[in-house]
mmCIF file of C-alpha atoms in Angstrom:
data_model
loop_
_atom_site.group_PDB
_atom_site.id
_atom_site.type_symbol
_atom_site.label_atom_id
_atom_site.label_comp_id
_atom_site.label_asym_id
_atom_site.label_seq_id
_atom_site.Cartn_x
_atom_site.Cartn_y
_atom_site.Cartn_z
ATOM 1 C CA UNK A 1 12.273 54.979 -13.730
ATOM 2 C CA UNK A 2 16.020 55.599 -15.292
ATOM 3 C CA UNK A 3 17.688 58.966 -15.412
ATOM 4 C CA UNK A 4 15.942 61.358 -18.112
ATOM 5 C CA UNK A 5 18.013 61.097 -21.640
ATOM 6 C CA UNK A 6 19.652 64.219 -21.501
ATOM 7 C CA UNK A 7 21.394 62.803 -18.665
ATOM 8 C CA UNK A 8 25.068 62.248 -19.085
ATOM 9 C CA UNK A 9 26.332 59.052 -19.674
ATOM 10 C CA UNK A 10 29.449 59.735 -18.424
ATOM 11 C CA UNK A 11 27.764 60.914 -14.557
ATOM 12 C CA UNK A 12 26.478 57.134 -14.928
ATOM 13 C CA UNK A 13 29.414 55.188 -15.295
ATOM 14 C CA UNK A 14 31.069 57.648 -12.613
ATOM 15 C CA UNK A 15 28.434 57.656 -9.958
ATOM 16 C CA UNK A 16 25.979 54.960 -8.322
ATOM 17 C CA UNK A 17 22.204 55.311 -9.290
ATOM 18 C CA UNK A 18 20.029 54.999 -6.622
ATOM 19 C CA UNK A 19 16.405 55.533 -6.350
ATOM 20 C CA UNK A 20 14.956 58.538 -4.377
ATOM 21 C CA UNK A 21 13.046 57.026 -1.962
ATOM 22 C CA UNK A 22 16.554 54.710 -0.832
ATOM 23 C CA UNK A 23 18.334 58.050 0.083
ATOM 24 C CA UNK A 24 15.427 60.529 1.014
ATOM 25 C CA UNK A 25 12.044 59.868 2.404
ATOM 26 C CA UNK A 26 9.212 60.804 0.031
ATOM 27 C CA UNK A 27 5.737 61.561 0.792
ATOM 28 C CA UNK A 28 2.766 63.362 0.241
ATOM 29 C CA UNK A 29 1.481 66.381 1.858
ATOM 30 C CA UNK A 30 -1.412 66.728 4.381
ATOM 31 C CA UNK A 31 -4.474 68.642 2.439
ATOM 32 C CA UNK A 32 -5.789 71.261 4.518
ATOM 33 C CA UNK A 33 -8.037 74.711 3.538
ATOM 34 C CA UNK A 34 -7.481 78.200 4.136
ATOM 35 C CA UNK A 35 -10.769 77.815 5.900
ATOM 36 C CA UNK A 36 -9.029 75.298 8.398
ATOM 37 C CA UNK A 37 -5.328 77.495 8.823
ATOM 38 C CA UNK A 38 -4.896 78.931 12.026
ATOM 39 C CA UNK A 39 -3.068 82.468 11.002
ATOM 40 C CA UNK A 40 0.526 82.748 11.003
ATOM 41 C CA UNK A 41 3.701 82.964 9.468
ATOM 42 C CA UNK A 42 4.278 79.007 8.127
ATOM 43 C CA UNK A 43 4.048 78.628 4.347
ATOM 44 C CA UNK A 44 1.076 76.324 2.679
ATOM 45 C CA UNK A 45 2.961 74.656 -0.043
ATOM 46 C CA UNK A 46 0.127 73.238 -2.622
ATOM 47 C CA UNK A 47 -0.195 72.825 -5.875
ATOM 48 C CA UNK A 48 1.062 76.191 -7.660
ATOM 49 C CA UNK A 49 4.608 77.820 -7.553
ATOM 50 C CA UNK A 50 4.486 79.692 -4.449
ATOM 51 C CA UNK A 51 2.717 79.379 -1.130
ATOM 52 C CA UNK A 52 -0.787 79.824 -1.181
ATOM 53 C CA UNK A 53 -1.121 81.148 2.135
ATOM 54 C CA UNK A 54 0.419 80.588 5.703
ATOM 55 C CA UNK A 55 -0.902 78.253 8.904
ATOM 56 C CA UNK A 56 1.042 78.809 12.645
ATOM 57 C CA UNK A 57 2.105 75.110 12.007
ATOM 58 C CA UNK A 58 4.814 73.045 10.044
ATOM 59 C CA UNK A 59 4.640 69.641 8.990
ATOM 60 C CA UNK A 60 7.770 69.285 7.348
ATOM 61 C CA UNK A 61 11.514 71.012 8.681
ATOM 62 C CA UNK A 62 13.640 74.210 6.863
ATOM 63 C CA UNK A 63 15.867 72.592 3.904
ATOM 64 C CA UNK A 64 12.823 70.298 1.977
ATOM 65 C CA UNK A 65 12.065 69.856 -1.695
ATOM 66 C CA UNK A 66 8.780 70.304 -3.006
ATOM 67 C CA UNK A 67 7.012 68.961 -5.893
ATOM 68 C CA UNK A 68 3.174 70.520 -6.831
ATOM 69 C CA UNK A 69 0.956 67.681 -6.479
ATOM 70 C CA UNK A 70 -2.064 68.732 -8.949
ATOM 71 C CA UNK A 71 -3.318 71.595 -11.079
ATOM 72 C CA UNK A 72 -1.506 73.684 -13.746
ATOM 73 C CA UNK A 73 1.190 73.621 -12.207
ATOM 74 C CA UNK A 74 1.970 69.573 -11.116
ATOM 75 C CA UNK A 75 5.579 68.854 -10.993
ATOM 76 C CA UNK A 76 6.898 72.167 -10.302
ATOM 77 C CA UNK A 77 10.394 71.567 -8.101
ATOM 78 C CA UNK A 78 10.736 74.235 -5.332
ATOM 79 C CA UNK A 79 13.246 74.770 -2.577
ATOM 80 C CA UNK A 80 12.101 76.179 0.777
ATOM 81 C CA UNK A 81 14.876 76.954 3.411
ATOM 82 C CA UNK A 82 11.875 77.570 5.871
ATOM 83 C CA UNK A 83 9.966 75.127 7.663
ATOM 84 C CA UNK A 84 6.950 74.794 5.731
ATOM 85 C CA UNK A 85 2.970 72.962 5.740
ATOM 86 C CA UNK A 86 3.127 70.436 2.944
ATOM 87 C CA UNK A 87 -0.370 70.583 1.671
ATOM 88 C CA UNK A 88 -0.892 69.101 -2.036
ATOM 89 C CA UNK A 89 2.714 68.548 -2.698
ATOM 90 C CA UNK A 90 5.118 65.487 -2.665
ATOM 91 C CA UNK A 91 8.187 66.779 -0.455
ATOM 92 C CA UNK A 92 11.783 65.024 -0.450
ATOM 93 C CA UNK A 93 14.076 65.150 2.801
ATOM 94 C CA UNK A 94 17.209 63.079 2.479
ATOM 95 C CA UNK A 95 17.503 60.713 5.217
ATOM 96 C CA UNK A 96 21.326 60.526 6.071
ATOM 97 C CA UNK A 97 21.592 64.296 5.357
ATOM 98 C CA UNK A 98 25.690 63.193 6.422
ATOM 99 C CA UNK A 99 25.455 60.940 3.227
ATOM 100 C CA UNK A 100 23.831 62.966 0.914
ATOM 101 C CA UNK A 101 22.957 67.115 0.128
ATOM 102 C CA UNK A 102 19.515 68.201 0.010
ATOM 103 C CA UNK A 103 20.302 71.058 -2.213
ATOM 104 C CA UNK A 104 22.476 68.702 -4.482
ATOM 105 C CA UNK A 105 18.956 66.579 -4.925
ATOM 106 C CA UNK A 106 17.414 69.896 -5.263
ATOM 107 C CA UNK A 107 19.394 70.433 -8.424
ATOM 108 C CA UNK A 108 19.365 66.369 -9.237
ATOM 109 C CA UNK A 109 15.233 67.341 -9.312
ATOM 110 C CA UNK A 110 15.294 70.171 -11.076
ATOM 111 C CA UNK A 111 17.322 68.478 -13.928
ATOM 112 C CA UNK A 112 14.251 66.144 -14.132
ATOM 113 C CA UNK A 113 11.456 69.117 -14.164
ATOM 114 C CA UNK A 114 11.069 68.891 -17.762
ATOM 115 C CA UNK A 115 10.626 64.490 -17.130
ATOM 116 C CA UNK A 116 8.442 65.199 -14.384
ATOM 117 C CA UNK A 117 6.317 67.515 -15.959
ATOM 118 C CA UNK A 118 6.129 65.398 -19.157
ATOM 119 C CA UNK A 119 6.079 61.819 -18.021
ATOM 120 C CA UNK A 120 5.088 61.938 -14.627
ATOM 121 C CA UNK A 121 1.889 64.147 -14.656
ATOM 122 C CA UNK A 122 -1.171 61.985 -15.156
ATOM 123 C CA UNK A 123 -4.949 63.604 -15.950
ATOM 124 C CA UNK A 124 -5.773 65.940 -18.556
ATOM 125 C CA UNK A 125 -8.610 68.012 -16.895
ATOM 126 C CA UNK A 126 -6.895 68.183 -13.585
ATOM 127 C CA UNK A 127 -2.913 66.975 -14.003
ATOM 128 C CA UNK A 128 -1.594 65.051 -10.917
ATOM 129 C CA UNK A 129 1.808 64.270 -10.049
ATOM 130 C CA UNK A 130 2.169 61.499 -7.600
ATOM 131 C CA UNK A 131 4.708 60.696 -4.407
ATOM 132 C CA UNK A 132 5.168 57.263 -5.952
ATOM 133 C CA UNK A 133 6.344 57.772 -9.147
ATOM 134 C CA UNK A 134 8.692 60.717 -7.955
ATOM 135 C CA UNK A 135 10.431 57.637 -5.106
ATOM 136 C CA UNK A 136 11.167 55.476 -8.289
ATOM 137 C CA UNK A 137 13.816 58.466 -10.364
ATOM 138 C CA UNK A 138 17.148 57.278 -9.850
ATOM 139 C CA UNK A 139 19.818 59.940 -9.198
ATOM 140 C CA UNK A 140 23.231 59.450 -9.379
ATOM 141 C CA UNK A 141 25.015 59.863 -5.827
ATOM 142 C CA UNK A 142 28.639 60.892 -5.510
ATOM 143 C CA UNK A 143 30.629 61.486 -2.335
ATOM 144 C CA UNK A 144 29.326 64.137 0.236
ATOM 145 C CA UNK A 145 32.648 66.027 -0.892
ATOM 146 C CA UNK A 146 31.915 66.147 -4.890
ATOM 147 C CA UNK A 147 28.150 67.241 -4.120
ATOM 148 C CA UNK A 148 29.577 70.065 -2.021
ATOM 149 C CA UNK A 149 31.319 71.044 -4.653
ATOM 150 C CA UNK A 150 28.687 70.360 -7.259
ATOM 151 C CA UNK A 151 26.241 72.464 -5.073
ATOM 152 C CA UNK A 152 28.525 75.336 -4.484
ATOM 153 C CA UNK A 153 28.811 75.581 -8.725
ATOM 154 C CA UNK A 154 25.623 75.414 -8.880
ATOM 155 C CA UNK A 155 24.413 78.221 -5.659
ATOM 156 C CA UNK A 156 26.817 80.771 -8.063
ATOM 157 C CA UNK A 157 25.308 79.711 -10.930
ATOM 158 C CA UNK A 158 21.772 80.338 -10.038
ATOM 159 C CA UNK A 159 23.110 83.598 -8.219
ATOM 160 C CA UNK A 160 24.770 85.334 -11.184
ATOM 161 C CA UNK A 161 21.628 84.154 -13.134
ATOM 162 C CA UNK A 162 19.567 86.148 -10.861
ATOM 163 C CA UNK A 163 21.534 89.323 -10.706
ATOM 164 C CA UNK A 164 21.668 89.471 -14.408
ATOM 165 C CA UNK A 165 18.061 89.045 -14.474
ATOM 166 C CA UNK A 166 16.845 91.832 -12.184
ATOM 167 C CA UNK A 167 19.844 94.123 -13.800
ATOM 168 C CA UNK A 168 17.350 93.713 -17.543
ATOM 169 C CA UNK A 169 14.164 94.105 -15.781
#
């Protein structure tokens, strides 16, 4: 897979690609029930936007990157800062997190949800998004210091977009 189109050029030339799952570790989630949860306060991430209920167990640490794995929603990109139980979602954890940002490849992914969600999903009936295909995007990867700053742009960004949206509603 190659950066999406309505990727800059320019970002190219200036930074190396690399492929996702050279930098971060990639995998699928562990499918488990509601029926099988023991209760408490760890977030099921499966296949929709938010979690679908909670388990008193984590399989993956604070600071990972989820994709939706199947259903309506397959390829959403989320962000949990908690640990969380990775259920019927593809998660991405850097694996030098000294070499590279996790919320920098948070943005990096989120950039690609309209690829993902268009390319990537396979099935009609029941759309899947697969661990696999998500290791083969290449990113571009710039020093620690310019995804810092990339990231901090980007934190404001999203901020003042959320302010402005709860001051309409």
């Amino acid at each position: 897979w190659r950066l999406p189109p309505n990727m800059s050029g320019q970002l190219v030339e200036q930074w190396p690609l690399k492929k996702l799952n050279e930098i971060c570790d990639v995998s699928r989630g562990k499918t488990i029930t509601r029926k099988e949860t023991v209760e408490g306060d760890v977030p099921v991430v499966a296949g929709g936007i938010n979690s679908s209920y909670s388990h008193n167990t984590a399989n993956r640490p604070a600071n990972v990157i989820t994709v939706s794995g199947s259903g309506a929603n397959a390829g959403f990109v989320n962000f949990w800062a908690t640990p969380i139980f990775a259920s019927d979602c593809s998660t991405i954890i850097p694996l030098d997190p000294n070499m590279l940002d996790v919320r920098f490849v948070y943005y990096a992914m989120l950039n690609f949800q309209d690829y993902i969600s268009k390319e990537l999903r396979r099935g009609a009936a029941q759309p899947h998004v697969y661990a696999k295909d998500l290791a083969l995007l290449e990113i571009p990867v710039p020093s620690l210091r310019e995804q810092h700053r990339i990231v901090n742009i980007l934190d404001e960004a999203f901020e003042n977009i959320g302010i402005n949206k709860s001051n309409i509603l």
